[in-house]
């Protein structure tokens, strides 16, 4: 089957069912044994993630409106790079100590409900951008940098676009909505009720690209838009592909347990894990986010992870620099560290993949927003 959003051939395999984390381990191992499955789905890091923050139902509406406080690194010291090399796959690996978020909605074996689902009540959308703590850091970068030539920038100031209309005439020259409605996301490919629905999720409001993440009729909905940047691939031709690049985004999100970002570079070859993968920012929206270098090779667990100790609920600037033999992650101008072992060295394409259900699906009434204020991209000069 061809993925019409990106022209990929997506293979499917029937795998045995196993509970919890073991299912992920066995599924990844089985996909590796059976051969390449060319999906643009984010792979799970093997190490446990930070514990999820309490949900709005657990902490009350007031705390949900405020969101968990964002952590920051002391001004007097740079953050330590926390690189984790996961253990090799094993069917006897213990369960991680973090508690998994509950799976929302009825199980596959449960009879269908005849009652209409309750409409989600999302947090109030932003009506204006919050002032940047450091205007120079947070403003849209314009122009080349030493060693980098700028090839794309966007601040979403060409007008609003309603849900269902993105990219519209104002942004069509520079953006694609990505996967078409109904395309399974990572968890959806494994049987979860979740997928990409740009017509129900994406809009532009108040100078920001807005993901309205929510669940309809038991299906958790995300979207994966893509910027159109210079092509570095000819088979197939792509409008969002580079060999090495610098990617910088200013973003924030509501603390929505069960939804996550994996804004990533995926190999044009579609061969994973052989050709690697790069992600930043990545994480469940109720937790702290991180950067990840999935190394080239045959080990799906060979990953360097660099934790930020920071949540999504405040404006941040995340920058990923991918150069030969090195991938470095910067948060608000400070380096989190760099991966230098078996880093990708073939053309990759950039996807703002925002999805659900990897560590438990969101509750049916979980709804809110991810905001992208601006994005800038450079290629190697």
mmCIF file of C-alpha atoms in Angstrom:
data_model
loop_
_atom_site.group_PDB
_atom_site.id
_atom_site.type_symbol
_atom_site.label_atom_id
_atom_site.label_comp_id
_atom_site.label_asym_id
_atom_site.label_seq_id
_atom_site.Cartn_x
_atom_site.Cartn_y
_atom_site.Cartn_z
ATOM 1 C CA UNK A 1 0.000 0.000 0.000
ATOM 2 C CA UNK A 2 1.310 3.431 -0.907
ATOM 3 C CA UNK A 3 1.139 6.212 1.643
ATOM 4 C CA UNK A 4 -0.251 9.043 -0.444
ATOM 5 C CA UNK A 5 1.080 11.750 1.854
ATOM 6 C CA UNK A 6 4.724 10.889 1.323
ATOM 7 C CA UNK A 7 4.732 8.255 -1.425
ATOM 8 C CA UNK A 8 6.026 5.547 0.885
ATOM 9 C CA UNK A 9 5.408 1.812 0.574
ATOM 10 C CA UNK A 10 4.194 0.661 3.950
ATOM 11 C CA UNK A 11 4.423 -3.042 4.753
ATOM 12 C CA UNK A 12 2.267 -4.841 7.315
ATOM 13 C CA UNK A 13 2.966 -7.960 9.341
ATOM 14 C CA UNK A 14 0.706 -10.041 11.540
ATOM 15 C CA UNK A 15 2.387 -10.349 14.905
ATOM 16 C CA UNK A 16 1.472 -12.291 18.050
ATOM 17 C CA UNK A 17 -0.159 -10.329 20.870
ATOM 18 C CA UNK A 18 1.734 -9.786 24.107
ATOM 19 C CA UNK A 19 0.859 -7.575 27.057
ATOM 20 C CA UNK A 20 2.438 -4.195 27.841
ATOM 21 C CA UNK A 21 6.068 -3.426 27.094
ATOM 22 C CA UNK A 22 6.746 -7.018 26.044
ATOM 23 C CA UNK A 23 4.530 -6.457 23.024
ATOM 24 C CA UNK A 24 6.760 -3.594 21.897
ATOM 25 C CA UNK A 25 9.939 -5.638 22.361
ATOM 26 C CA UNK A 26 8.548 -8.627 20.500
ATOM 27 C CA UNK A 27 7.005 -6.469 17.783
ATOM 28 C CA UNK A 28 10.253 -4.636 17.076
ATOM 29 C CA UNK A 29 12.248 -7.860 17.155
ATOM 30 C CA UNK A 30 9.771 -9.545 14.826
ATOM 31 C CA UNK A 31 9.827 -6.674 12.365
ATOM 32 C CA UNK A 32 13.605 -6.866 12.340
ATOM 33 C CA UNK A 33 13.549 -10.612 11.689
ATOM 34 C CA UNK A 34 10.856 -10.485 9.021
ATOM 35 C CA UNK A 35 12.518 -7.674 7.104
ATOM 36 C CA UNK A 36 12.189 -3.982 6.476
ATOM 37 C CA UNK A 37 8.838 -2.396 7.202
ATOM 38 C CA UNK A 38 9.038 1.069 5.675
ATOM 39 C CA UNK A 39 6.911 3.177 7.984
ATOM 40 C CA UNK A 40 7.557 6.729 9.101
ATOM 41 C CA UNK A 41 6.400 5.811 12.587
ATOM 42 C CA UNK A 42 8.439 6.874 15.575
ATOM 43 C CA UNK A 43 10.261 4.033 17.316
ATOM 44 C CA UNK A 44 10.058 3.609 21.060
ATOM 45 C CA UNK A 45 13.160 4.351 23.145
ATOM 46 C CA UNK A 46 14.128 1.258 25.083
ATOM 47 C CA UNK A 47 14.820 2.999 28.395
ATOM 48 C CA UNK A 48 11.965 4.066 30.700
ATOM 49 C CA UNK A 49 10.756 7.621 30.159
ATOM 50 C CA UNK A 50 10.261 10.186 32.930
ATOM 51 C CA UNK A 51 7.111 9.595 34.954
ATOM 52 C CA UNK A 52 4.006 11.285 33.589
ATOM 53 C CA UNK A 53 2.676 14.329 35.362
ATOM 54 C CA UNK A 54 -0.782 13.942 37.012
ATOM 55 C CA UNK A 55 -3.684 14.387 34.638
ATOM 56 C CA UNK A 56 -6.182 17.213 34.910
ATOM 57 C CA UNK A 57 -8.684 14.831 36.482
ATOM 58 C CA UNK A 58 -6.160 13.938 39.161
ATOM 59 C CA UNK A 59 -4.981 17.445 39.976
ATOM 60 C CA UNK A 60 -8.086 19.564 39.355
ATOM 61 C CA UNK A 61 -8.986 22.163 36.785
ATOM 62 C CA UNK A 62 -6.851 24.870 38.334
ATOM 63 C CA UNK A 63 -3.615 22.934 38.060
ATOM 64 C CA UNK A 64 -4.532 21.811 34.550
ATOM 65 C CA UNK A 65 -4.934 25.414 33.477
ATOM 66 C CA UNK A 66 -1.570 26.385 34.924
ATOM 67 C CA UNK A 67 0.246 23.249 33.786
ATOM 68 C CA UNK A 68 3.203 21.693 35.554
ATOM 69 C CA UNK A 69 6.064 24.115 36.137
ATOM 70 C CA UNK A 70 8.799 24.087 33.529
ATOM 71 C CA UNK A 71 12.259 23.173 34.764
ATOM 72 C CA UNK A 72 15.308 25.136 33.704
ATOM 73 C CA UNK A 73 19.035 24.672 33.948
ATOM 74 C CA UNK A 74 20.981 26.897 36.355
ATOM 75 C CA UNK A 75 22.449 29.907 34.582
ATOM 76 C CA UNK A 76 25.827 29.199 36.094
ATOM 77 C CA UNK A 77 26.265 25.783 34.539
ATOM 78 C CA UNK A 78 25.525 24.089 31.244
ATOM 79 C CA UNK A 79 23.231 21.059 31.243
ATOM 80 C CA UNK A 80 24.821 17.651 31.344
ATOM 81 C CA UNK A 81 24.225 15.455 28.350
ATOM 82 C CA UNK A 82 22.311 12.387 29.396
ATOM 83 C CA UNK A 83 22.970 9.774 26.733
ATOM 84 C CA UNK A 84 21.399 6.404 27.351
ATOM 85 C CA UNK A 85 22.348 3.322 25.390
ATOM 86 C CA UNK A 86 19.450 0.921 25.748
ATOM 87 C CA UNK A 87 19.932 -2.743 26.459
ATOM 88 C CA UNK A 88 19.532 -5.225 23.591
ATOM 89 C CA UNK A 89 16.074 -6.700 23.050
ATOM 90 C CA UNK A 90 15.128 -9.461 25.448
ATOM 91 C CA UNK A 91 11.818 -11.147 26.102
ATOM 92 C CA UNK A 92 12.756 -11.345 29.781
ATOM 93 C CA UNK A 93 13.374 -7.624 30.287
ATOM 94 C CA UNK A 94 11.578 -6.333 33.408
ATOM 95 C CA UNK A 95 8.760 -3.861 33.078
ATOM 96 C CA UNK A 96 9.847 -0.226 33.468
ATOM 97 C CA UNK A 97 9.140 1.303 36.852
ATOM 98 C CA UNK A 98 7.078 4.184 35.456
ATOM 99 C CA UNK A 99 3.337 3.692 35.502
ATOM 100 C CA UNK A 100 1.765 3.469 32.068
ATOM 101 C CA UNK A 101 -1.089 5.839 31.319
ATOM 102 C CA UNK A 102 -4.484 4.087 31.204
ATOM 103 C CA UNK A 103 -5.792 3.079 27.811
ATOM 104 C CA UNK A 104 -8.853 5.110 26.962
ATOM 105 C CA UNK A 105 -12.126 3.773 25.686
ATOM 106 C CA UNK A 106 -13.537 0.249 25.416
ATOM 107 C CA UNK A 107 -11.366 -2.720 24.535
ATOM 108 C CA UNK A 108 -11.567 -4.402 21.159
ATOM 109 C CA UNK A 109 -13.664 -7.170 22.756
ATOM 110 C CA UNK A 110 -16.164 -4.798 24.358
ATOM 111 C CA UNK A 111 -19.524 -4.271 22.641
ATOM 112 C CA UNK A 112 -19.886 -0.947 20.836
ATOM 113 C CA UNK A 113 -21.528 1.825 22.823
ATOM 114 C CA UNK A 114 -24.716 3.387 21.533
ATOM 115 C CA UNK A 115 -24.308 6.530 23.619
ATOM 116 C CA UNK A 116 -22.873 9.603 21.947
ATOM 117 C CA UNK A 117 -19.351 10.378 23.244
ATOM 118 C CA UNK A 118 -19.012 13.420 25.448
ATOM 119 C CA UNK A 119 -17.541 16.401 23.654
ATOM 120 C CA UNK A 120 -14.031 17.158 24.936
ATOM 121 C CA UNK A 121 -13.442 20.439 26.700
ATOM 122 C CA UNK A 122 -9.992 21.638 25.655
ATOM 123 C CA UNK A 123 -7.968 24.276 27.459
ATOM 124 C CA UNK A 124 -8.679 27.740 26.113
ATOM 125 C CA UNK A 125 -6.543 28.334 22.990
ATOM 126 C CA UNK A 126 -3.924 31.037 23.035
ATOM 127 C CA UNK A 127 -5.130 34.377 21.734
ATOM 128 C CA UNK A 128 -1.679 35.899 21.444
ATOM 129 C CA UNK A 129 1.921 34.826 21.653
ATOM 130 C CA UNK A 130 3.560 35.083 25.050
ATOM 131 C CA UNK A 131 6.446 37.569 25.157
ATOM 132 C CA UNK A 132 9.796 35.887 24.706
ATOM 133 C CA UNK A 133 12.116 35.884 27.697
ATOM 134 C CA UNK A 134 15.037 36.482 25.331
ATOM 135 C CA UNK A 135 13.745 38.232 22.192
ATOM 136 C CA UNK A 136 16.906 37.567 20.222
ATOM 137 C CA UNK A 137 16.768 33.831 20.932
ATOM 138 C CA UNK A 138 13.039 33.462 20.347
ATOM 139 C CA UNK A 139 12.545 35.637 17.256
ATOM 140 C CA UNK A 140 12.470 34.089 13.787
ATOM 141 C CA UNK A 141 16.080 33.643 12.613
ATOM 142 C CA UNK A 142 16.734 35.236 9.253
ATOM 143 C CA UNK A 143 19.840 34.571 7.178
ATOM 144 C CA UNK A 144 22.808 32.275 7.006
ATOM 145 C CA UNK A 145 24.977 31.173 9.925
ATOM 146 C CA UNK A 146 28.633 30.121 9.936
ATOM 147 C CA UNK A 147 28.668 26.782 8.118
ATOM 148 C CA UNK A 148 24.901 26.853 7.429
ATOM 149 C CA UNK A 149 22.812 28.293 4.573
ATOM 150 C CA UNK A 150 19.196 29.079 5.423
ATOM 151 C CA UNK A 151 16.702 27.344 3.121
ATOM 152 C CA UNK A 152 13.390 27.721 4.968
ATOM 153 C CA UNK A 153 11.704 29.973 7.531
ATOM 154 C CA UNK A 154 8.119 30.457 8.621
ATOM 155 C CA UNK A 155 6.386 32.523 11.296
ATOM 156 C CA UNK A 156 2.750 31.898 10.205
ATOM 157 C CA UNK A 157 1.976 35.562 9.738
ATOM 158 C CA UNK A 158 0.276 35.203 6.329
ATOM 159 C CA UNK A 159 -3.166 34.941 7.882
ATOM 160 C CA UNK A 160 -5.346 32.510 9.775
ATOM 161 C CA UNK A 161 -6.490 29.164 8.346
ATOM 162 C CA UNK A 162 -9.434 27.330 9.946
ATOM 163 C CA UNK A 163 -9.376 23.680 10.989
ATOM 164 C CA UNK A 164 -9.829 21.645 7.838
ATOM 165 C CA UNK A 165 -8.236 24.264 5.590
ATOM 166 C CA UNK A 166 -4.488 23.885 6.182
ATOM 167 C CA UNK A 167 -2.291 24.637 4.311
ATOM 168 C CA UNK A 168 -4.691 26.714 2.203
ATOM 169 C CA UNK A 169 -3.593 29.309 -0.356
ATOM 170 C CA UNK A 170 -1.549 31.245 2.209
ATOM 171 C CA UNK A 171 0.784 28.350 3.062
ATOM 172 C CA UNK A 172 0.460 25.797 0.249
ATOM 173 C CA UNK A 173 3.704 26.863 -1.417
ATOM 174 C CA UNK A 174 5.698 26.063 1.718
ATOM 175 C CA UNK A 175 3.704 23.374 3.560
ATOM 176 C CA UNK A 176 1.990 20.034 3.225
ATOM 177 C CA UNK A 177 -0.607 18.774 5.704
ATOM 178 C CA UNK A 178 1.270 15.464 5.639
ATOM 179 C CA UNK A 179 -0.477 12.145 6.069
ATOM 180 C CA UNK A 180 -4.075 12.090 4.843
ATOM 181 C CA UNK A 181 -6.996 11.598 7.218
ATOM 182 C CA UNK A 182 -7.211 8.069 8.584
ATOM 183 C CA UNK A 183 -3.528 7.178 8.176
ATOM 184 C CA UNK A 184 -2.573 5.083 11.231
ATOM 185 C CA UNK A 185 0.057 6.629 13.468
ATOM 186 C CA UNK A 186 2.742 4.560 15.208
ATOM 187 C CA UNK A 187 0.381 3.018 17.740
ATOM 188 C CA UNK A 188 -2.368 2.773 15.150
ATOM 189 C CA UNK A 189 -0.168 0.479 13.074
ATOM 190 C CA UNK A 190 -0.122 -1.821 16.124
ATOM 191 C CA UNK A 191 -3.871 -1.837 16.569
ATOM 192 C CA UNK A 192 -4.556 1.230 18.727
ATOM 193 C CA UNK A 193 -7.427 3.545 17.862
ATOM 194 C CA UNK A 194 -5.240 6.483 16.856
ATOM 195 C CA UNK A 195 -4.166 8.132 13.644
ATOM 196 C CA UNK A 196 -3.457 11.275 11.655
ATOM 197 C CA UNK A 197 -6.410 13.550 10.858
ATOM 198 C CA UNK A 198 -5.074 16.909 9.619
ATOM 199 C CA UNK A 199 -8.548 18.096 8.574
ATOM 200 C CA UNK A 200 -9.701 17.802 12.196
ATOM 201 C CA UNK A 201 -6.495 18.933 13.885
ATOM 202 C CA UNK A 202 -4.493 21.592 12.000
ATOM 203 C CA UNK A 203 -5.164 25.310 11.767
ATOM 204 C CA UNK A 204 -3.284 28.610 11.840
ATOM 205 C CA UNK A 205 -4.362 31.122 14.477
ATOM 206 C CA UNK A 206 -2.747 34.250 15.862
ATOM 207 C CA UNK A 207 0.522 33.651 14.025
ATOM 208 C CA UNK A 208 0.915 30.027 15.163
ATOM 209 C CA UNK A 209 0.425 26.592 13.625
ATOM 210 C CA UNK A 210 -2.067 24.920 15.975
ATOM 211 C CA UNK A 211 -2.638 21.190 16.530
ATOM 212 C CA UNK A 212 -6.021 20.627 18.229
ATOM 213 C CA UNK A 213 -5.402 17.185 19.719
ATOM 214 C CA UNK A 214 -8.515 15.323 20.783
ATOM 215 C CA UNK A 215 -10.494 12.092 20.474
ATOM 216 C CA UNK A 216 -13.573 11.569 18.323
ATOM 217 C CA UNK A 217 -15.669 8.394 18.336
ATOM 218 C CA UNK A 218 -12.938 6.626 20.275
ATOM 219 C CA UNK A 219 -10.158 7.596 17.847
ATOM 220 C CA UNK A 220 -7.292 9.757 19.149
ATOM 221 C CA UNK A 221 -6.311 12.264 16.472
ATOM 222 C CA UNK A 222 -2.981 13.882 15.622
ATOM 223 C CA UNK A 223 -1.293 15.299 12.529
ATOM 224 C CA UNK A 224 2.143 15.322 10.903
ATOM 225 C CA UNK A 225 2.614 18.391 8.671
ATOM 226 C CA UNK A 226 5.820 18.848 6.695
ATOM 227 C CA UNK A 227 7.682 21.929 5.453
ATOM 228 C CA UNK A 228 8.756 21.971 1.812
ATOM 229 C CA UNK A 229 12.525 22.318 1.821
ATOM 230 C CA UNK A 230 15.172 21.734 -0.882
ATOM 231 C CA UNK A 231 15.237 18.187 -2.139
ATOM 232 C CA UNK A 232 18.274 15.965 -1.584
ATOM 233 C CA UNK A 233 16.694 12.751 -2.814
ATOM 234 C CA UNK A 234 15.872 11.586 -6.326
ATOM 235 C CA UNK A 235 14.347 8.169 -5.663
ATOM 236 C CA UNK A 236 11.734 9.168 -4.812
ATOM 237 C CA UNK A 237 11.861 12.924 -5.269
ATOM 238 C CA UNK A 238 10.860 14.704 -2.067
ATOM 239 C CA UNK A 239 10.080 18.295 -1.226
ATOM 240 C CA UNK A 240 11.208 18.006 2.402
ATOM 241 C CA UNK A 241 14.541 16.172 2.244
ATOM 242 C CA UNK A 242 18.101 17.140 3.181
ATOM 243 C CA UNK A 243 21.453 15.502 3.704
ATOM 244 C CA UNK A 244 22.554 17.196 6.960
ATOM 245 C CA UNK A 245 20.813 20.265 8.284
ATOM 246 C CA UNK A 246 19.973 22.548 11.175
ATOM 247 C CA UNK A 247 16.352 22.600 12.366
ATOM 248 C CA UNK A 248 15.053 25.113 14.917
ATOM 249 C CA UNK A 249 11.491 25.379 16.282
ATOM 250 C CA UNK A 250 9.780 27.543 18.901
ATOM 251 C CA UNK A 251 6.903 25.615 20.486
ATOM 252 C CA UNK A 252 4.766 24.886 23.522
ATOM 253 C CA UNK A 253 1.899 22.530 24.352
ATOM 254 C CA UNK A 254 -0.802 21.753 26.867
ATOM 255 C CA UNK A 255 0.106 18.860 29.232
ATOM 256 C CA UNK A 256 -1.968 16.193 27.456
ATOM 257 C CA UNK A 257 -1.195 12.727 28.762
ATOM 258 C CA UNK A 258 -1.348 10.160 25.983
ATOM 259 C CA UNK A 259 -0.442 12.577 23.160
ATOM 260 C CA UNK A 260 3.181 13.105 22.140
ATOM 261 C CA UNK A 261 5.505 14.800 19.705
ATOM 262 C CA UNK A 262 8.202 13.075 17.702
ATOM 263 C CA UNK A 263 9.370 15.853 15.375
ATOM 264 C CA UNK A 264 11.798 13.815 13.388
ATOM 265 C CA UNK A 265 14.101 13.163 10.488
ATOM 266 C CA UNK A 266 13.276 9.852 8.799
ATOM 267 C CA UNK A 267 15.539 8.206 6.178
ATOM 268 C CA UNK A 268 14.423 8.661 2.579
ATOM 269 C CA UNK A 269 15.272 4.992 2.056
ATOM 270 C CA UNK A 270 12.563 3.990 4.524
ATOM 271 C CA UNK A 271 14.893 1.331 5.913
ATOM 272 C CA UNK A 272 14.852 1.340 9.711
ATOM 273 C CA UNK A 273 16.832 0.743 11.866
ATOM 274 C CA UNK A 274 19.595 0.368 9.294
ATOM 275 C CA UNK A 275 19.575 4.047 8.251
ATOM 276 C CA UNK A 276 18.760 5.617 11.617
ATOM 277 C CA UNK A 277 16.354 8.316 12.782
ATOM 278 C CA UNK A 278 16.627 11.661 14.626
ATOM 279 C CA UNK A 279 13.979 13.151 16.970
ATOM 280 C CA UNK A 280 13.681 16.476 18.833
ATOM 281 C CA UNK A 281 11.590 17.461 20.699
ATOM 282 C CA UNK A 282 10.178 14.048 21.563
ATOM 283 C CA UNK A 283 8.029 12.944 24.477
ATOM 284 C CA UNK A 284 4.555 12.540 25.922
ATOM 285 C CA UNK A 285 3.089 16.024 26.374
ATOM 286 C CA UNK A 286 2.610 15.419 30.109
ATOM 287 C CA UNK A 287 6.310 14.659 30.645
ATOM 288 C CA UNK A 288 9.725 16.148 30.028
ATOM 289 C CA UNK A 289 10.923 15.970 26.444
ATOM 290 C CA UNK A 290 14.238 14.793 24.996
ATOM 291 C CA UNK A 291 16.329 14.385 21.844
ATOM 292 C CA UNK A 292 17.129 10.971 20.399
ATOM 293 C CA UNK A 293 19.688 9.613 17.940
ATOM 294 C CA UNK A 294 18.616 6.215 16.630
ATOM 295 C CA UNK A 295 21.889 4.846 15.332
ATOM 296 C CA UNK A 296 22.516 3.305 11.951
ATOM 297 C CA UNK A 297 22.802 -0.475 12.043
ATOM 298 C CA UNK A 298 20.728 -3.532 12.785
ATOM 299 C CA UNK A 299 20.051 -2.957 16.484
ATOM 300 C CA UNK A 300 16.654 -1.250 17.012
ATOM 301 C CA UNK A 301 17.658 -0.399 20.604
ATOM 302 C CA UNK A 302 20.918 1.377 19.737
ATOM 303 C CA UNK A 303 19.823 4.874 20.729
ATOM 304 C CA UNK A 304 21.417 7.867 22.446
ATOM 305 C CA UNK A 305 18.851 9.862 24.421
ATOM 306 C CA UNK A 306 19.482 13.382 25.732
ATOM 307 C CA UNK A 307 16.954 14.452 28.373
ATOM 308 C CA UNK A 308 16.020 18.098 28.749
ATOM 309 C CA UNK A 309 14.575 18.078 32.306
ATOM 310 C CA UNK A 310 11.974 20.475 30.855
ATOM 311 C CA UNK A 311 8.253 20.178 30.115
ATOM 312 C CA UNK A 312 6.212 21.354 27.133
ATOM 313 C CA UNK A 313 4.106 23.900 28.996
ATOM 314 C CA UNK A 314 6.325 26.956 28.447
ATOM 315 C CA UNK A 315 7.717 28.414 25.224
ATOM 316 C CA UNK A 316 11.027 26.801 24.268
ATOM 317 C CA UNK A 317 13.374 26.848 21.290
ATOM 318 C CA UNK A 318 14.627 23.394 20.291
ATOM 319 C CA UNK A 319 17.424 23.190 17.724
ATOM 320 C CA UNK A 320 18.928 20.067 16.185
ATOM 321 C CA UNK A 321 22.200 20.281 14.242
ATOM 322 C CA UNK A 322 22.911 17.261 12.058
ATOM 323 C CA UNK A 323 26.347 17.233 10.482
ATOM 324 C CA UNK A 324 28.728 14.464 9.359
ATOM 325 C CA UNK A 325 29.434 12.218 12.338
ATOM 326 C CA UNK A 326 27.567 14.386 14.857
ATOM 327 C CA UNK A 327 24.026 15.243 15.937
ATOM 328 C CA UNK A 328 23.790 17.937 18.626
ATOM 329 C CA UNK A 329 20.682 19.078 20.483
ATOM 330 C CA UNK A 330 20.218 22.616 21.828
ATOM 331 C CA UNK A 331 17.449 23.831 24.131
ATOM 332 C CA UNK A 332 17.028 27.595 24.488
ATOM 333 C CA UNK A 333 20.590 28.076 23.262
ATOM 334 C CA UNK A 334 22.216 25.514 25.586
ATOM 335 C CA UNK A 335 23.589 22.191 24.383
ATOM 336 C CA UNK A 336 22.026 19.041 25.796
ATOM 337 C CA UNK A 337 24.814 16.992 24.247
ATOM 338 C CA UNK A 338 25.684 15.291 20.981
ATOM 339 C CA UNK A 339 25.553 11.833 19.500
ATOM 340 C CA UNK A 340 28.732 10.930 17.630
ATOM 341 C CA UNK A 341 28.416 7.182 17.102
ATOM 342 C CA UNK A 342 26.885 5.697 13.932
ATOM 343 C CA UNK A 343 24.915 8.851 13.165
ATOM 344 C CA UNK A 344 22.838 8.913 9.945
ATOM 345 C CA UNK A 345 24.755 9.781 6.769
ATOM 346 C CA UNK A 346 22.052 9.562 4.084
ATOM 347 C CA UNK A 347 19.295 11.974 3.025
ATOM 348 C CA UNK A 348 16.377 12.239 5.450
ATOM 349 C CA UNK A 349 13.055 14.085 5.417
ATOM 350 C CA UNK A 350 11.582 16.214 8.165
ATOM 351 C CA UNK A 351 8.140 15.538 9.680
ATOM 352 C CA UNK A 352 6.428 17.326 12.580
ATOM 353 C CA UNK A 353 4.898 14.069 13.764
ATOM 354 C CA UNK A 354 2.370 14.556 16.584
ATOM 355 C CA UNK A 355 0.415 11.491 17.632
ATOM 356 C CA UNK A 356 -1.095 9.402 20.442
ATOM 357 C CA UNK A 357 -1.223 6.121 22.339
ATOM 358 C CA UNK A 358 2.415 5.019 22.485
ATOM 359 C CA UNK A 359 2.432 4.744 26.291
ATOM 360 C CA UNK A 360 -1.290 4.497 26.842
ATOM 361 C CA UNK A 361 -4.027 6.333 24.972
ATOM 362 C CA UNK A 362 -5.383 9.666 26.188
ATOM 363 C CA UNK A 363 -8.627 9.635 28.105
ATOM 364 C CA UNK A 364 -11.645 10.394 25.895
ATOM 365 C CA UNK A 365 -12.036 13.901 27.331
ATOM 366 C CA UNK A 366 -8.355 14.825 26.994
ATOM 367 C CA UNK A 367 -8.104 17.676 24.500
ATOM 368 C CA UNK A 368 -5.835 20.653 23.960
ATOM 369 C CA UNK A 369 -3.210 22.225 21.758
ATOM 370 C CA UNK A 370 0.343 22.083 20.477
ATOM 371 C CA UNK A 371 1.624 25.391 19.113
ATOM 372 C CA UNK A 372 4.433 26.052 16.650
ATOM 373 C CA UNK A 373 5.332 29.738 16.703
ATOM 374 C CA UNK A 374 8.141 29.657 14.171
ATOM 375 C CA UNK A 375 10.515 27.321 12.369
ATOM 376 C CA UNK A 376 13.793 27.836 10.521
ATOM 377 C CA UNK A 377 15.896 25.333 8.575
ATOM 378 C CA UNK A 378 19.436 25.481 7.195
ATOM 379 C CA UNK A 379 21.503 23.147 5.035
ATOM 380 C CA UNK A 380 25.277 22.806 5.222
ATOM 381 C CA UNK A 381 27.006 25.661 3.447
#
